[in-house]
Amino acid sequence: MDLGHVFYCIGMTADFRSRPFDTVRTHVSLLADLLERQRFQSMLYLSSTRVYAGSGRTHEDAPLAVNPGDPSDLYNLSKLAGEAICLHSGKPRCRVARLSNVVGVDPHSHNFHAELIREALSGRITLRSAPSSEKDYILLRDAVGLILRIGLHGEAPVYNVASGINLTHEHWCDTLARVTGCEVGRAPDAREYRFAPIDIVRIREEFGFAPAPVLATVPGLVEEFRKCLDQ
């Protein structure tokens, strides 16, 4: 049976450190079985811009560095192994989309923005990382639109799916404080985490992509979270 156009969205998120076997299984083993045993018209493997951690360059063709001795790099290593088996499987039209931090409505998510919104609605945010920490965020609707276009029409092997704009934790907290009136505090051992801005030249040139401003959606996100949490 021909599976048609396949979007491989299986993966671990914040719990990958406590579930190492599931992380490798979902990012690599299940993918390899699918590539080996099934037929399809195209395959898009959803990876992550987290693979650029520690790298100064974030273009899709840039060489990447990982450290097997770092438990945080288990995620990066497994994603890169998934990318490699996908791109070198010999199957037609296999591509990779490296997703940035996707912002949408999921009140039970452990993602950074979801936890901040829940804390803001409780009246107080306590930052566990430095306010100057920063990374790239992309709205869910932008990400989905790009994923569909890449999966069906992409010409390159790898694409960054990101906004190309870093937001600091302070940006998030200031915006949430204005919208909800919450207080903002900081844990005494808060460390700074910074990621290089993600290169989005490829999606700009091939698809004419222009990211929507993430923080402008915060009032709507807060209202949707409030509704879901009140149910």
Coordinates of N, CA and C in Angstrom, one line a residue:
M1 N 0.8 -1.2 0.0 CA 0.0 0.0 0.0 C 0.9 1.3 0.0
D2 N 0.5 2.2 -0.8 CA 1.2 3.5 -0.9 C 0.6 4.4 0.1
L3 N 1.4 4.9 1.1 CA 0.9 5.8 2.2 C 0.7 7.2 1.7
G4 N 1.1 7.6 0.5 CA 0.9 8.9 0.0 C 2.0 9.9 0.6
H5 N 1.5 11.0 1.0 CA 2.4 12.0 1.6 C 2.5 11.9 3.1
V6 N 3.6 11.5 3.6 CA 3.7 11.2 5.1 C 4.4 12.3 5.8
F7 N 3.8 12.7 6.9 CA 4.4 13.7 7.8 C 4.7 13.0 9.2
Y8 N 6.0 12.8 9.4 CA 6.4 12.1 10.6 C 6.5 13.1 11.8
C9 N 5.4 13.1 12.6 CA 5.3 14.1 13.7 C 5.6 13.4 15.1
I10 N 5.9 12.1 15.1 CA 6.1 11.5 16.4 C 7.4 12.0 17.0
G11 N 7.4 12.2 18.4 CA 8.6 12.7 19.0 C 8.4 13.0 20.5
M12 N 9.5 13.1 21.2 CA 9.4 13.5 22.6 C 9.7 15.0 22.8
T13 N 9.3 15.5 23.9 CA 9.5 16.9 24.2 C 10.2 17.1 25.5
A14 N 9.6 17.7 26.5 CA 10.3 18.1 27.7 C 10.7 16.9 28.5
D15 N 10.1 15.7 28.3 CA 10.4 14.6 29.2 C 11.4 13.6 28.6
F16 N 12.2 14.1 27.6 CA 13.1 13.2 26.9 C 14.2 12.7 27.9
R17 N 14.6 13.5 28.8 CA 15.7 13.1 29.8 C 15.3 11.9 30.6
S18 N 14.0 11.9 31.0 CA 13.6 10.8 31.8 C 13.1 9.6 31.0
R19 N 13.1 9.7 29.7 CA 12.6 8.6 28.9 C 13.5 8.4 27.7
P20 N 14.8 8.0 28.0 CA 15.8 7.9 26.9 C 15.5 6.9 25.8
F21 N 15.0 5.7 26.3 CA 14.7 4.7 25.3 C 13.5 5.1 24.4
D22 N 12.5 5.7 24.9 CA 11.4 6.2 24.1 C 11.8 7.3 23.2
T23 N 12.8 8.1 23.6 CA 13.3 9.2 22.8 C 14.0 8.6 21.5
V24 N 14.8 7.6 21.7 CA 15.5 7.0 20.5 C 14.5 6.2 19.7
R25 N 13.6 5.5 20.4 CA 12.6 4.7 19.6 C 11.7 5.6 18.7
T26 N 11.2 6.8 19.3 CA 10.3 7.6 18.5 C 11.1 8.4 17.4
H27 N 12.3 8.9 17.7 CA 13.0 9.7 16.8 C 13.8 8.9 15.7
V28 N 14.1 7.7 16.0 CA 14.9 6.9 15.1 C 14.3 5.6 14.7
S29 N 14.1 4.7 15.7 CA 13.7 3.3 15.4 C 12.4 3.2 14.6
L30 N 11.4 3.8 15.1 CA 10.1 3.7 14.3 C 10.2 4.3 12.9
L31 N 11.0 5.4 12.9 CA 11.2 6.0 11.6 C 11.9 5.1 10.6
A32 N 13.0 4.4 11.1 CA 13.7 3.5 10.3 C 12.8 2.3 9.8
D33 N 12.0 1.8 10.6 CA 11.1 0.7 10.2 C 10.1 1.2 9.1
L34 N 9.6 2.4 9.3 CA 8.7 3.0 8.3 C 9.4 3.2 7.0
L35 N 10.6 3.7 7.0 CA 11.3 3.9 5.8 C 11.7 2.6 5.0
E36 N 12.0 1.6 5.8 CA 12.4 0.3 5.3 C 11.3 -0.5 4.7
R37 N 10.1 -0.4 5.3 CA 9.1 -1.3 5.0 C 7.9 -0.8 4.2
Q38 N 7.8 0.6 4.1 CA 6.6 1.1 3.5 C 6.9 1.9 2.2
R39 N 5.9 2.1 1.4 CA 6.0 2.9 0.2 C 5.2 4.2 0.4
F40 N 5.7 5.3 -0.1 CA 5.1 6.6 0.0 C 5.5 7.5 -1.1
Q41 N 4.8 8.6 -1.3 CA 5.1 9.6 -2.4 C 6.1 10.6 -1.8
S42 N 6.0 10.9 -0.6 CA 7.0 11.8 0.1 C 7.0 11.6 1.6
M43 N 8.1 12.0 2.2 CA 8.2 11.9 3.7 C 8.8 13.2 4.2
L44 N 8.1 13.8 5.2 CA 8.7 15.0 5.9 C 8.8 14.6 7.4
Y45 N 10.1 14.6 7.8 CA 10.5 14.3 9.2 C 10.6 15.6 10.0
L46 N 9.8 15.7 11.1 CA 9.8 16.9 11.9 C 11.0 16.7 12.9
S47 N 12.0 17.6 12.7 CA 13.1 17.6 13.7 C 13.0 18.9 14.5
S48 N 14.1 19.5 14.9 CA 14.0 20.6 15.8 C 15.2 21.5 15.6
T49 N 15.0 22.8 15.8 CA 16.1 23.8 15.7 C 17.0 23.7 17.0
R50 N 16.6 22.9 17.9 CA 17.4 22.6 19.1 C 18.7 22.0 18.7
V51 N 18.8 21.4 17.5 CA 20.0 20.7 17.1 C 21.1 21.8 16.9
Y52 N 20.8 23.1 16.8 CA 21.8 24.2 16.6 C 22.4 24.6 18.0
A53 N 21.9 24.0 19.1 CA 22.4 24.4 20.4 C 24.0 24.4 20.4
G54 N 24.6 25.4 20.8 CA 26.1 25.5 20.9 C 26.7 25.8 19.6
S55 N 25.9 26.0 18.5 CA 26.5 26.3 17.2 C 26.3 27.8 17.0
G56 N 27.3 28.4 16.3 CA 27.2 29.8 16.0 C 26.5 30.1 14.7
R57 N 26.4 29.0 13.8 CA 25.7 29.1 12.5 C 24.4 28.3 12.6
T58 N 23.4 28.8 12.0 CA 22.1 28.1 12.0 C 21.5 28.0 10.6
H59 N 22.3 28.1 9.6 CA 21.8 27.8 8.3 C 21.6 26.2 8.2
E60 N 20.7 25.8 7.4 CA 20.4 24.4 7.3 C 21.6 23.5 6.9
D61 N 22.6 24.1 6.2 CA 23.7 23.3 5.7 C 24.9 23.4 6.7
A62 N 24.8 24.1 7.8 CA 25.9 24.3 8.7 C 26.2 23.0 9.4
P63 N 27.5 22.8 9.7 CA 27.9 21.6 10.5 C 27.5 21.8 11.9
L64 N 27.2 20.7 12.6 CA 26.6 20.8 13.9 C 27.5 20.0 14.9
A65 N 27.5 20.4 16.2 CA 28.3 19.8 17.2 C 27.4 19.2 18.3
V66 N 27.7 18.0 18.7 CA 27.0 17.3 19.8 C 28.0 16.7 20.7
N67 N 27.5 16.4 22.0 CA 28.4 15.8 23.0 C 27.6 14.6 23.6
P68 N 28.0 13.4 23.3 CA 27.3 12.2 23.8 C 27.3 12.2 25.3
G69 N 28.3 12.8 25.9 CA 28.4 12.8 27.4 C 27.4 13.8 28.1
D70 N 26.8 14.7 27.3 CA 25.8 15.6 27.8 C 24.4 15.0 27.7
P71 N 23.7 14.8 28.9 CA 22.4 14.2 28.8 C 21.4 15.1 28.0
S72 N 21.6 16.4 27.9 CA 20.7 17.2 27.1 C 20.9 16.9 25.6
D73 N 22.1 16.4 25.2 CA 22.3 16.2 23.8 C 21.7 14.8 23.3
L74 N 21.2 14.0 24.2 CA 20.5 12.8 23.7 C 19.4 13.2 22.7
Y75 N 18.7 14.3 23.0 CA 17.6 14.7 22.1 C 18.2 15.1 20.8
N76 N 19.2 15.9 20.8 CA 19.8 16.4 19.5 C 20.4 15.2 18.7
L77 N 21.1 14.3 19.4 CA 21.7 13.2 18.7 C 20.6 12.3 18.1
S78 N 19.5 12.1 18.8 CA 18.5 11.2 18.2 C 17.8 11.9 17.1
K79 N 17.5 13.2 17.2 CA 16.9 13.9 16.1 C 17.8 13.9 14.8
L80 N 19.1 14.1 15.0 CA 20.0 14.1 13.9 C 20.2 12.7 13.3
A81 N 20.1 11.7 14.1 CA 20.1 10.3 13.6 C 18.9 10.1 12.7
G82 N 17.7 10.6 13.2 CA 16.5 10.5 12.4 C 16.6 11.2 11.1
E83 N 17.2 12.4 11.1 CA 17.4 13.2 9.9 C 18.3 12.4 8.9
A84 N 19.3 11.8 9.5 CA 20.3 11.1 8.6 C 19.7 9.9 7.9
I85 N 18.9 9.1 8.7 CA 18.3 7.9 8.1 C 17.3 8.3 7.1
C86 N 16.6 9.4 7.3 CA 15.6 9.9 6.4 C 16.2 10.4 5.1
L87 N 17.3 11.2 5.2 CA 17.9 11.7 4.0 C 18.7 10.7 3.2
H88 N 19.2 9.7 3.9 CA 20.0 8.7 3.2 C 19.4 7.3 3.0
S89 N 18.1 7.3 3.1 CA 17.4 6.0 3.0 C 17.3 5.5 1.6
G90 N 17.5 6.3 0.6 CA 17.3 5.9 -0.7 C 15.9 6.0 -1.2
K91 N 15.0 6.4 -0.3 CA 13.6 6.6 -0.7 C 13.4 8.0 -1.3
P92 N 12.4 8.1 -2.2 CA 12.2 9.4 -2.9 C 11.6 10.5 -2.0
R93 N 12.0 11.7 -2.3 CA 11.4 12.9 -1.7 C 11.3 12.9 -0.2
C94 N 12.4 12.5 0.5 CA 12.4 12.6 1.9 C 13.1 13.9 2.4
R95 N 12.4 14.6 3.2 CA 12.9 15.9 3.6 C 12.8 16.1 5.2
V96 N 13.4 17.1 5.7 CA 13.5 17.4 7.1 C 13.0 18.8 7.4
A97 N 12.2 19.0 8.4 CA 11.8 20.3 8.8 C 12.2 20.5 10.3
R98 N 13.1 21.4 10.5 CA 13.6 21.7 11.9 C 12.7 22.8 12.5
L99 N 11.8 22.4 13.4 CA 10.9 23.3 14.0 C 11.5 24.1 15.2
S100 N 11.2 25.3 15.2 CA 11.5 26.1 16.4 C 10.5 25.9 17.5
N101 N 10.4 26.8 18.5 CA 9.5 26.7 19.6 C 8.1 27.1 19.2
V102 N 7.2 26.2 19.0 CA 5.9 26.5 18.5 C 4.9 27.0 19.6
V103 N 4.3 28.1 19.3 CA 3.4 28.8 20.2 C 1.9 28.6 19.8
G104 N 1.2 27.9 20.7 CA -0.3 27.7 20.4 C -1.0 27.5 21.7
V105 N -2.2 27.1 21.6 CA -3.1 26.9 22.8 C -3.0 25.4 23.2
D106 N -2.4 25.1 24.3 CA -2.3 23.8 24.9 C -2.1 23.9 26.4
P107 N -3.2 24.0 27.1 CA -3.1 24.4 28.6 C -2.3 23.3 29.4
H108 N -2.2 22.1 28.9 CA -1.5 21.1 29.7 C -0.1 20.9 29.2
S109 N 0.4 21.7 28.3 CA 1.8 21.5 27.7 C 2.8 21.9 28.8
H110 N 4.0 21.3 28.7 CA 5.1 21.7 29.5 C 6.1 22.7 28.8
N111 N 5.7 23.2 27.6 CA 6.5 24.1 26.9 C 6.6 25.4 27.7
F112 N 7.6 26.2 27.5 CA 7.9 27.4 28.2 C 6.8 28.4 28.2
H113 N 6.2 28.7 27.0 CA 5.2 29.7 27.0 C 3.9 29.3 27.7
A114 N 3.6 28.0 27.6 CA 2.4 27.5 28.3 C 2.5 27.6 29.8
E115 N 3.7 27.2 30.3 CA 3.9 27.3 31.7 C 3.9 28.7 32.2
L116 N 4.4 29.6 31.4 CA 4.4 31.1 31.8 C 2.9 31.6 31.9
I117 N 2.1 31.2 30.9 CA 0.8 31.7 30.8 C 0.0 31.1 32.0
R118 N 0.2 29.8 32.3 CA -0.5 29.3 33.5 C -0.1 30.0 34.8
E119 N 1.2 30.3 34.9 CA 1.6 31.0 36.1 C 1.1 32.4 36.2
A120 N 1.0 33.1 35.0 CA 0.5 34.4 34.9 C -1.0 34.4 35.4
L121 N -1.7 33.4 35.0 CA -3.1 33.4 35.3 C -3.3 33.1 36.8
S122 N -2.3 32.5 37.4 CA -2.4 32.2 38.9 C -2.0 33.5 39.7
G123 N -1.4 34.5 39.0 CA -1.1 35.7 39.7 C 0.4 36.0 39.8
R124 N 1.2 35.0 39.6 CA 2.7 35.3 39.8 C 3.5 34.4 38.9
I125 N 4.4 34.9 38.2 CA 5.4 34.2 37.4 C 6.7 34.1 38.2
T126 N 7.3 32.9 38.3 CA 8.6 32.8 38.9 C 9.6 32.3 37.8
L127 N 10.4 33.1 37.3 CA 11.4 32.7 36.2 C 12.5 31.8 36.8
R128 N 12.7 30.7 36.2 CA 13.7 29.7 36.6 C 14.9 29.8 35.8
S129 N 14.9 30.7 34.8 CA 16.1 31.0 34.0 C 16.1 32.6 33.9
A130 N 17.3 33.1 33.5 CA 17.5 34.5 33.5 C 16.6 35.2 32.6
P131 N 16.1 36.5 32.9 CA 15.3 37.2 32.0 C 15.9 37.5 30.7
S132 N 17.2 37.5 30.6 CA 17.9 37.8 29.3 C 18.0 36.5 28.5
S133 N 17.6 35.4 29.0 CA 17.6 34.1 28.1 C 16.7 34.4 26.9
E134 N 17.1 33.8 25.8 CA 16.3 34.1 24.6 C 16.4 32.9 23.6
K135 N 15.3 32.8 22.8 CA 15.2 31.8 21.8 C 14.1 32.2 20.8
D136 N 14.0 31.4 19.7 CA 13.1 31.7 18.6 C 11.8 31.0 18.9
Y137 N 10.7 31.7 18.5 CA 9.3 31.2 18.6 C 8.6 31.4 17.3
I138 N 7.7 30.5 17.0 CA 6.9 30.6 15.8 C 5.5 30.2 16.1
L139 N 4.5 31.0 15.6 CA 3.1 30.7 15.8 C 2.7 29.3 15.2
L140 N 1.8 28.6 15.8 CA 1.3 27.3 15.3 C 0.8 27.4 13.9
R141 N 0.0 28.4 13.6 CA -0.6 28.5 12.3 C 0.5 28.8 11.2
D142 N 1.5 29.5 11.6 CA 2.7 29.7 10.6 C 3.4 28.4 10.4
A143 N 3.7 27.7 11.5 CA 4.4 26.4 11.4 C 3.6 25.4 10.6
V144 N 2.3 25.3 10.8 CA 1.6 24.3 10.1 C 1.5 24.6 8.6
G145 N 1.3 25.9 8.3 CA 1.3 26.3 6.9 C 2.6 26.0 6.2
L146 N 3.8 26.2 6.8 CA 5.0 25.9 6.2 C 5.3 24.4 6.1
I147 N 4.9 23.6 7.1 CA 5.1 22.2 7.1 C 4.3 21.6 5.9
L148 N 3.1 22.0 5.7 CA 2.3 21.5 4.5 C 3.0 21.9 3.2
R149 N 3.5 23.1 3.1 CA 4.1 23.5 1.8 C 5.4 22.8 1.6
I150 N 6.2 22.6 2.7 CA 7.5 21.9 2.5 C 7.2 20.4 2.2
G151 N 6.3 19.8 2.9 CA 6.0 18.4 2.7 C 5.5 18.1 1.2
L152 N 4.8 19.0 0.7 CA 4.2 18.7 -0.7 C 5.0 19.3 -1.8
H153 N 5.8 20.4 -1.5 CA 6.4 21.1 -2.6 C 7.9 21.5 -2.4
G154 N 8.4 21.2 -1.2 CA 9.8 21.6 -0.9 C 10.8 21.0 -1.9
E155 N 11.8 21.8 -2.2 CA 12.8 21.3 -3.2 C 14.2 21.0 -2.5
A156 N 14.4 21.6 -1.3 CA 15.6 21.4 -0.5 C 15.5 20.2 0.4
P157 N 16.6 19.6 0.9 CA 16.4 18.5 1.8 C 16.1 18.9 3.2
V158 N 16.5 20.0 3.7 CA 16.3 20.5 5.1 C 15.8 21.9 5.1
Y159 N 14.8 22.2 6.0 CA 14.3 23.5 6.1 C 14.2 23.9 7.6
N160 N 14.6 25.1 8.0 CA 14.2 25.7 9.3 C 12.8 26.2 9.2
V161 N 12.0 25.8 10.2 CA 10.7 26.3 10.4 C 10.7 27.2 11.6
A162 N 10.9 28.5 11.5 CA 11.2 29.4 12.6 C 10.8 30.8 12.2
S163 N 10.8 31.7 13.1 CA 10.5 33.1 12.8 C 11.7 33.9 12.5
G164 N 12.9 33.4 12.9 CA 14.1 34.2 12.7 C 14.3 35.3 13.7
I165 N 13.4 35.4 14.7 CA 13.5 36.5 15.7 C 13.5 35.9 17.1
N166 N 14.5 36.2 17.8 CA 14.6 35.8 19.2 C 13.8 36.7 20.2
L167 N 13.1 36.1 21.1 CA 12.4 36.8 22.2 C 13.1 36.4 23.5
T168 N 13.3 37.4 24.3 CA 13.8 37.1 25.7 C 12.7 36.7 26.6
H169 N 13.1 36.0 27.7 CA 12.1 35.7 28.7 C 11.5 37.0 29.3
E170 N 12.3 38.1 29.3 CA 11.8 39.3 29.8 C 10.7 39.9 28.9
H171 N 10.9 39.7 27.6 CA 9.8 40.1 26.6 C 8.5 39.4 27.0
W172 N 8.6 38.1 27.2 CA 7.4 37.3 27.5 C 6.7 37.8 28.9
C173 N 7.6 37.9 29.9 CA 7.1 38.3 31.2 C 6.5 39.7 31.2
D174 N 7.1 40.7 30.6 CA 6.6 42.0 30.5 C 5.2 42.0 29.8
T175 N 5.1 41.3 28.7 CA 3.8 41.2 28.0 C 2.7 40.6 28.8
L176 N 3.1 39.5 29.5 CA 2.1 38.8 30.3 C 1.7 39.6 31.5
A177 N 2.6 40.4 32.1 CA 2.3 41.2 33.2 C 1.3 42.3 32.8
R178 N 1.5 42.9 31.6 CA 0.6 43.9 31.1 C -0.8 43.3 30.8
V179 N -0.9 42.1 30.3 CA -2.1 41.5 29.9 C -2.9 41.0 31.1
T180 N -2.2 40.4 32.1 CA -2.9 39.7 33.2 C -2.8 40.5 34.5
G181 N -1.8 41.4 34.6 CA -1.6 42.1 35.9 C -0.8 41.3 36.9
C182 N -0.2 40.2 36.5 CA 0.5 39.3 37.4 C 1.8 39.9 37.8
E183 N 2.4 39.4 38.9 CA 3.7 39.8 39.4 C 4.7 38.8 38.7
V184 N 6.0 39.3 38.7 CA 7.1 38.5 38.1 C 8.2 38.5 39.1
G185 N 8.7 37.3 39.4 CA 9.8 37.1 40.2 C 10.8 36.2 39.5
R186 N 12.0 36.0 40.2 CA 13.1 35.2 39.6 C 13.7 34.3 40.6
A187 N 13.9 33.0 40.3 CA 14.5 32.1 41.2 C 16.0 32.5 41.4
P188 N 16.5 32.3 42.6 CA 17.9 32.8 42.9 C 18.9 32.1 42.1
D189 N 18.7 30.9 41.6 CA 19.7 30.2 40.9 C 19.4 30.2 39.4
A190 N 18.6 31.2 38.9 CA 18.3 31.3 37.5 C 19.5 31.5 36.6
R191 N 19.6 30.6 35.6 CA 20.8 30.7 34.7 C 20.3 31.3 33.3
E192 N 21.3 31.8 32.6 CA 21.0 32.4 31.3 C 21.2 31.3 30.2
Y193 N 20.2 31.2 29.3 CA 20.2 30.3 28.2 C 20.0 31.1 26.9
R194 N 20.9 31.1 26.0 CA 20.8 31.9 24.8 C 21.0 31.0 23.6
F195 N 20.2 31.2 22.6 CA 20.3 30.4 21.3 C 20.6 31.4 20.2
A196 N 21.4 31.1 19.2 CA 21.7 32.0 18.1 C 20.4 32.1 17.3
P197 N 20.1 33.3 16.7 CA 18.9 33.5 15.8 C 19.0 32.4 14.7
I198 N 17.8 31.9 14.4 CA 17.7 30.9 13.4 C 17.6 31.5 12.0
D199 N 18.4 31.0 11.1 CA 18.4 31.4 9.7 C 17.2 31.0 9.0
I200 N 16.4 31.9 8.4 CA 15.2 31.6 7.7 C 15.2 32.0 6.2
V201 N 16.4 32.2 5.7 CA 16.6 32.7 4.3 C 15.9 31.7 3.4
R202 N 16.1 30.4 3.6 CA 15.5 29.4 2.7 C 14.0 29.5 2.6
I203 N 13.3 29.6 3.7 CA 11.8 29.6 3.6 C 11.3 31.0 3.1
R204 N 12.1 32.1 3.4 CA 11.8 33.4 2.8 C 11.8 33.3 1.3
E205 N 13.0 32.8 0.8 CA 13.2 32.8 -0.6 C 12.3 31.9 -1.4
E206 N 12.1 30.7 -0.9 CA 11.3 29.6 -1.6 C 9.8 29.8 -1.4
F207 N 9.4 30.2 -0.2 CA 7.9 30.3 0.0 C 7.4 31.7 0.3
G208 N 8.3 32.7 0.3 CA 7.9 34.1 0.6 C 7.4 34.2 2.0
F209 N 8.0 33.5 2.9 CA 7.5 33.4 4.3 C 7.8 34.7 5.1
A210 N 6.8 35.3 5.8 CA 7.0 36.4 6.7 C 6.3 36.0 8.0
P211 N 7.0 35.9 9.1 CA 6.4 35.4 10.3 C 5.5 36.5 10.9
A212 N 4.4 36.0 11.5 CA 3.5 36.8 12.3 C 4.1 37.2 13.6
P213 N 3.9 38.3 14.2 CA 4.5 38.7 15.5 C 3.9 37.9 16.6
V214 N 4.7 37.1 17.3 CA 4.3 36.2 18.3 C 3.6 36.9 19.5
L215 N 4.3 37.9 20.0 CA 3.8 38.6 21.3 C 2.5 39.3 21.1
A216 N 2.2 39.7 19.8 CA 0.9 40.3 19.5 C -0.3 39.4 19.8
T217 N 0.0 38.1 19.8 CA -1.1 37.1 20.0 C -1.3 36.8 21.5
V218 N -0.5 37.3 22.4 CA -0.6 36.9 23.8 C -1.9 37.2 24.4
P219 N -2.6 38.3 24.2 CA -3.9 38.5 24.8 C -4.9 37.4 24.4
G220 N -4.9 37.0 23.1 CA -5.8 35.9 22.7 C -5.4 34.6 23.3
L221 N -4.1 34.3 23.4 CA -3.6 33.1 24.0 C -4.1 33.0 25.5
V222 N -3.9 34.1 26.2 CA -4.3 34.1 27.6 C -5.8 33.8 27.8
E223 N -6.6 34.4 26.9 CA -8.0 34.2 27.0 C -8.4 32.8 26.7
E224 N -7.7 32.2 25.7 CA -8.0 30.8 25.4 C -7.6 29.9 26.5
F225 N -6.4 30.1 27.1 CA -5.9 29.3 28.2 C -6.9 29.4 29.4
R226 N -7.4 30.7 29.7 CA -8.3 30.9 30.8 C -9.6 30.1 30.6
K227 N -10.1 30.1 29.4 CA -11.3 29.3 29.1 C -11.1 27.8 29.3
C228 N -10.0 27.3 28.8 CA -9.7 25.9 28.9 C -9.5 25.5 30.4
L229 N -8.8 26.3 31.1 CA -8.5 26.0 32.5 C -9.7 26.1 33.4
D230 N -10.7 26.9 33.0 CA -11.9 27.1 33.8 C -12.9 26.0 33.6
Q231 N -12.7 25.2 32.6 CA -13.6 24.1 32.3 C -13.5 22.9 33.3

